[in-house]
Short mmCIF file of N, CA and C in Angstrom, two decimals:
data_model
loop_
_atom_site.label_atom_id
_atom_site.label_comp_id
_atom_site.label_asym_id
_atom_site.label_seq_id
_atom_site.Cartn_x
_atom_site.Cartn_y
_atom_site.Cartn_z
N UNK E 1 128.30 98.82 99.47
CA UNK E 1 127.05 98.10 99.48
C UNK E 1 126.23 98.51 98.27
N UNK E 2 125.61 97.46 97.76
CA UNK E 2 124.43 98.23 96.52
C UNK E 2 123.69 98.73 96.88
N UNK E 3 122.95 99.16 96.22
CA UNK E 3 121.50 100.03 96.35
C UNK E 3 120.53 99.02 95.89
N UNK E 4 119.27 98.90 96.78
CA UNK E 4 118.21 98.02 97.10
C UNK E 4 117.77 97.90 95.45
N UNK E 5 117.64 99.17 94.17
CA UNK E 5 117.56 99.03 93.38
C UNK E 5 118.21 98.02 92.36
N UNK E 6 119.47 98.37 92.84
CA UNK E 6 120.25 97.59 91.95
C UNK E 6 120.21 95.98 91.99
N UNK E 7 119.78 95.63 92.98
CA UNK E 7 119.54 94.16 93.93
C UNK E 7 118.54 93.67 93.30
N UNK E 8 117.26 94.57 93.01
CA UNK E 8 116.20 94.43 92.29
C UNK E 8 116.38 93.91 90.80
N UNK E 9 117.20 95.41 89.99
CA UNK E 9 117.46 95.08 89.10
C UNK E 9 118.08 93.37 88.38
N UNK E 10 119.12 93.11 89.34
CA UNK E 10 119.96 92.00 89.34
C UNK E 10 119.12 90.69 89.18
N UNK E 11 118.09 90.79 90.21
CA UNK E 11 116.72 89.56 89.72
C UNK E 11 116.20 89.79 88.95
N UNK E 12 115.42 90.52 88.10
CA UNK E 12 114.97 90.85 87.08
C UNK E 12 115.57 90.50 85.90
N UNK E 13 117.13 90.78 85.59
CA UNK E 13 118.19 90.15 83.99
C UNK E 13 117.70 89.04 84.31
N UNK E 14 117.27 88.16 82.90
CA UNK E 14 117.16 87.26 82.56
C UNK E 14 118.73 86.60 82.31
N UNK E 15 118.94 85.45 82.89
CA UNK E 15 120.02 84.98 83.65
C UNK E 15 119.91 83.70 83.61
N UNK E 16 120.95 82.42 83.04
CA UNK E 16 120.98 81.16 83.66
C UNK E 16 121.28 81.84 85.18
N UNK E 17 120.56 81.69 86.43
CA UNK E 17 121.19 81.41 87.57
C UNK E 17 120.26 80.47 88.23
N UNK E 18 121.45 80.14 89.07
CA UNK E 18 120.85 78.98 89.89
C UNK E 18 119.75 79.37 91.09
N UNK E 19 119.36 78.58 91.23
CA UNK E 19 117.92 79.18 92.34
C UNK E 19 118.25 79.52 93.81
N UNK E 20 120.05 79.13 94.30
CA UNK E 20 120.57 79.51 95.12
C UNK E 20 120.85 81.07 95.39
N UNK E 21 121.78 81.13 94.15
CA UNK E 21 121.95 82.60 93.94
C UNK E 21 120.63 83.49 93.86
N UNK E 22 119.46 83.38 93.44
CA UNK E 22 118.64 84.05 93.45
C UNK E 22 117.88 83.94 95.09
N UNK E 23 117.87 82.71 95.50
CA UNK E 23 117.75 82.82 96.92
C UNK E 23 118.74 83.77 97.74
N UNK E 24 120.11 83.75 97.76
CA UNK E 24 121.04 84.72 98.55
C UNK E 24 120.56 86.15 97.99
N UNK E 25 120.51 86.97 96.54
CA UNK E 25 119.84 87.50 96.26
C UNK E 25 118.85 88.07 96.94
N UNK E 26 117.83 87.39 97.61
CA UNK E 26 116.56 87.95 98.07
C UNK E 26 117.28 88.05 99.57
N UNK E 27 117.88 87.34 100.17
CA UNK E 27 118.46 87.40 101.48
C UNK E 27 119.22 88.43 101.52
N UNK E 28 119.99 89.23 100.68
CA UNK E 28 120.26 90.31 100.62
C UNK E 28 118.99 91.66 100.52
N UNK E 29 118.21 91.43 99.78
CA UNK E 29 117.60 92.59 99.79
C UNK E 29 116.54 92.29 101.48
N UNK E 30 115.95 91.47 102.05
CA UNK E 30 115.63 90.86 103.01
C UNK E 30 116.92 92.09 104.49
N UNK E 31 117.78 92.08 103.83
CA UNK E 31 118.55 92.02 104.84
C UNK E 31 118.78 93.89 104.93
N UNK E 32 119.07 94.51 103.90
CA UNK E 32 118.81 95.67 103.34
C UNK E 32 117.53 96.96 103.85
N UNK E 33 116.50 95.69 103.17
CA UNK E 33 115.00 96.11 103.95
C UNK E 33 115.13 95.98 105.62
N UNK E 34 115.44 95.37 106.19
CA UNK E 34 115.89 95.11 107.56
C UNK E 34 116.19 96.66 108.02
N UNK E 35 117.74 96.75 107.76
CA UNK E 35 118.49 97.68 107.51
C UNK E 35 117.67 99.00 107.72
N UNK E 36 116.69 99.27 106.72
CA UNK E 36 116.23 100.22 106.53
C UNK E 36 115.22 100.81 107.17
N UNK E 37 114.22 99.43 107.64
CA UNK E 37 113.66 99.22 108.72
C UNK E 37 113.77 99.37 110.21
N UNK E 38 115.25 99.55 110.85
CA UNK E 38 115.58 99.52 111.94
C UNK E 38 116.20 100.96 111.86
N UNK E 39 116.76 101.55 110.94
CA UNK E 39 117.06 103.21 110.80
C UNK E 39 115.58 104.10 111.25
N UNK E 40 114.41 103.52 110.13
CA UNK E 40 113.59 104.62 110.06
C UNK E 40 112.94 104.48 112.22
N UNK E 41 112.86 103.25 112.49
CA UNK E 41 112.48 103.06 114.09
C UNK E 41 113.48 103.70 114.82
N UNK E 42 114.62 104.31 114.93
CA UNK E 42 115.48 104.81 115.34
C UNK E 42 115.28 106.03 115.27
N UNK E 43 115.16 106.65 114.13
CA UNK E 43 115.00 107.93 113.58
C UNK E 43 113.48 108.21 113.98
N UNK E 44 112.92 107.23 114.80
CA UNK E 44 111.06 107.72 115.33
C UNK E 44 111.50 107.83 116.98
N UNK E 45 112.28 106.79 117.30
CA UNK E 45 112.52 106.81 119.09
C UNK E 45 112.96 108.28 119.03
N UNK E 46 114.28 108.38 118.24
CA UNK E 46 115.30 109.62 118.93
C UNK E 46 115.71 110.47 117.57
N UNK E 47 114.77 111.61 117.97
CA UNK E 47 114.91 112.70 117.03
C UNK E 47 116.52 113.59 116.30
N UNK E 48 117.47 113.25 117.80
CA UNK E 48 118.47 113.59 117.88
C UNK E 48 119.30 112.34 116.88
N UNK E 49 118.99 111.44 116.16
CA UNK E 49 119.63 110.05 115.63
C UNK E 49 120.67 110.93 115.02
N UNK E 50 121.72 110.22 114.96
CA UNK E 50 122.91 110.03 114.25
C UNK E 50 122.97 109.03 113.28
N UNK E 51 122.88 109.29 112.13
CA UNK E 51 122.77 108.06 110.85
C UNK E 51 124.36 107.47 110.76
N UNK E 52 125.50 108.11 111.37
CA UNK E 52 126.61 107.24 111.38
C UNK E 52 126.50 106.33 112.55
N UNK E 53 125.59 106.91 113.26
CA UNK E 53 125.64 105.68 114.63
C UNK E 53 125.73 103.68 113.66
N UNK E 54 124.09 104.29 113.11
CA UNK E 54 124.05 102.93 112.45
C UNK E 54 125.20 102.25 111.55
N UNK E 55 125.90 102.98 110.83
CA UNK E 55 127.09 102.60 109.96
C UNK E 55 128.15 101.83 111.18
N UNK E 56 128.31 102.38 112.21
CA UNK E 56 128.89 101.31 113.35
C UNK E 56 128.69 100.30 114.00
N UNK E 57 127.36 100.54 113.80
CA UNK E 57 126.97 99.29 114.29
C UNK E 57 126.57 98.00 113.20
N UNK E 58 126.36 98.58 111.90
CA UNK E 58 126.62 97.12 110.78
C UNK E 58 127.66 96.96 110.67
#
């Protein structure tokens, strides 16, 4: 998987791309932020979290 940076980066090059790809693009980082979002609420319920839990369950 990339790093949210690199996702960033990737919109930023000045690029013929199509406005699709830059739409999937953001649906990736969208999806990422998600991601990251549902770890840190996990890691607030249950102190005990397992960060491979989540790797099983994406």
């Amino acid at each position: 998987m990339e790093s949210f940076e690199d996702l960033l980066n990737m919109l930023e090059r000045p690029a013929a791309k199509s406005s699709r790809a830059v739409k999937r693009k953001w649906r990736e980082i969208e999806a990422v932020k998600e991601r990251q979002r549902l770890r840190k609420e996990l890691e607030d319920i249950d102190f005990s979290f397992d960060d491979d839990l989540i790797e099983q369950l994406m």
